Amino acid sequence: MIRSTADATRQVALLLLSIDRTAAAKLLRNLPRARVEDLLRAMKELEGEPIDDLAVEAAFTEFQRRVTDGRLPLGDVAAEADLVIDAAFEPDDARAIRQRVEAQLRARRPFRELETLDPKDLARLCEGENQQVAAMLLAHLPPARAARVLEGLPEAVRPGIVSRIARLGQAPAAAVDRVVQSMLDRVEELGLRATGKAPDSWLAAASEILVSLSRAGAVLDAISETDEELGKRIRAAMFVFEDLGRLDRATMQSLLGEVDTRTLALALKATTGDVERNVLANLSRRAAAMVAEERDLLGPTPLREVRAAQEVVLDALHGLVEQGRVRVGDPTEPLV
């Protein structure tokens, strides 16, 4: 997501990608070469990122319009950036700029081509490598993503990998390149697929449509019959536990009727204040007190057990939506 505090370079990169390519090229021709390289790098780093409307709507109205009407698919950002550079400079100059920027990107994010793999697939990849190689990969991933990959590895190897991450030194670029190429070869060998940030944004769009559908279950069942894995991914994207904080009273009460108090208490061990307030507010005073007390009595609890309880709650919500018993959509949408 593009943060509202994004620096000027990223904002200019967004603008260049949103305006006519010829206009962008004219602008770039009048900038110092170093600035052009900075902007091209920023443009390429935007590839596949979902755009935060609130962060960009004031300065990038035209860009937002092009995204929403489909004329600038987010996944084409890198290609669009290259085309802008090609339009701005002579072929040899454009090629030289692209090569320098690609080298800079490889130095900063050597495992960039692996970043969009599903964490479970990355864990499979790491299992076939020695711990030093796995540490090198995880050290270059965003911390939250690296943690998910680590959770997918056997507990016995986790301490060794984390220790090696902490002791990583400056590896020679050639050695890093060899590791990256070796892992890319294994990706092809294992038949792993990159999820990609842009495809995920369309996956989210599909899931949001189903969330608002009166009987999503029939559609999901039909999808799963032809592509079971896609059906699972759409279903998983429909809700996260934090969404419980925005459910209306009727939906929440229907959901709470499907979940036992112990599961609910365990699920509330690690969540937001909004979720906790909405859950407890939709229980009777006595039931709310029981759930809160049971949660407190549980004491320190493994996070995986809490996540498992949250999955039970989400499964119950999925069931209600798919059966058409509740509808979770835009809260401002009028009912007829």
mmCIF file of N, CA and C in Angstrom, residues 1-7 10-11 46 48-56:
data_model
loop_
_atom_site.group_PDB
_atom_site.id
_atom_site.type_symbol
_atom_site.label_atom_id
_atom_site.label_comp_id
_atom_site.label_asym_id
_atom_site.label_seq_id
_atom_site.Cartn_x
_atom_site.Cartn_y
_atom_site.Cartn_z
ATOM 1 N N MET A 1 0.846 -1.187 0.000
ATOM 2 C CA MET A 1 0.000 0.000 0.000
ATOM 3 C C MET A 1 0.882 1.239 0.000
ATOM 4 N N ILE A 2 0.522 2.270 -0.803
ATOM 5 C CA ILE A 2 1.279 3.499 -0.823
ATOM 6 C C ILE A 2 0.885 4.336 0.382
ATOM 7 N N ARG A 3 1.831 4.655 1.238
ATOM 8 C CA ARG A 3 1.517 5.387 2.457
ATOM 9 C C ARG A 3 1.345 6.866 2.151
ATOM 10 N N SER A 4 0.549 7.578 2.958
ATOM 11 C CA SER A 4 0.325 8.999 2.766
ATOM 12 C C SER A 4 1.598 9.792 3.010
ATOM 13 N N THR A 5 2.572 9.205 3.713
ATOM 14 C CA THR A 5 3.844 9.854 3.989
ATOM 15 C C THR A 5 4.894 9.513 2.942
ATOM 16 N N ALA A 6 4.451 8.997 1.811
ATOM 17 C CA ALA A 6 5.397 8.621 0.757
ATOM 18 C C ALA A 6 6.244 9.816 0.378
ATOM 19 N N ASP A 7 7.520 9.562 0.078
ATOM 20 C CA ASP A 7 8.425 10.667 -0.234
ATOM 21 C C ASP A 7 8.120 11.243 -1.611
ATOM 22 N N ARG A 10 8.599 9.031 -4.812
ATOM 23 C CA ARG A 10 7.536 8.060 -5.075
ATOM 24 C C ARG A 10 6.295 8.765 -5.605
ATOM 25 N N GLN A 11 5.994 9.937 -5.081
ATOM 26 C CA GLN A 11 4.822 10.673 -5.551
ATOM 27 C C GLN A 11 4.991 11.085 -7.011
ATOM 28 N N LEU A 46 7.108 0.374 -7.700
ATOM 29 C CA LEU A 46 5.655 0.423 -7.524
ATOM 30 C C LEU A 46 4.955 -0.755 -8.183
ATOM 31 N N GLY A 48 2.961 -3.649 -9.170
ATOM 32 C CA GLY A 48 2.081 -4.572 -8.475
ATOM 33 C C GLY A 48 1.550 -4.098 -7.148
ATOM 34 N N GLU A 49 1.952 -2.901 -6.679
ATOM 35 C CA GLU A 49 1.474 -2.452 -5.377
ATOM 36 C C GLU A 49 0.031 -1.968 -5.473
ATOM 37 N N PRO A 50 -0.858 -2.458 -4.578
ATOM 38 C CA PRO A 50 -2.205 -1.890 -4.532
ATOM 39 C C PRO A 50 -2.127 -0.445 -4.072
ATOM 40 N N ILE A 51 -2.939 0.422 -4.648
ATOM 41 C CA ILE A 51 -2.848 1.848 -4.366
ATOM 42 C C ILE A 51 -3.881 2.261 -3.325
ATOM 43 N N ASP A 52 -3.428 2.978 -2.318
ATOM 44 C CA ASP A 52 -4.293 3.487 -1.263
ATOM 45 C C ASP A 52 -4.988 4.747 -1.772
ATOM 46 N N ASP A 53 -6.305 4.647 -2.024
ATOM 47 C CA ASP A 53 -7.043 5.780 -2.589
ATOM 48 C C ASP A 53 -6.878 7.050 -1.759
ATOM 49 N N LEU A 54 -6.955 6.907 -0.424
ATOM 50 C CA LEU A 54 -6.888 8.078 0.441
ATOM 51 C C LEU A 54 -5.551 8.787 0.317
ATOM 52 N N ALA A 55 -4.486 8.020 0.069
ATOM 53 C CA ALA A 55 -3.155 8.609 -0.006
ATOM 54 C C ALA A 55 -2.916 9.339 -1.316
ATOM 55 N N VAL A 56 -3.609 8.926 -2.373
ATOM 56 C CA VAL A 56 -3.278 9.484 -3.683
ATOM 57 C C VAL A 56 -4.368 10.305 -4.347
#
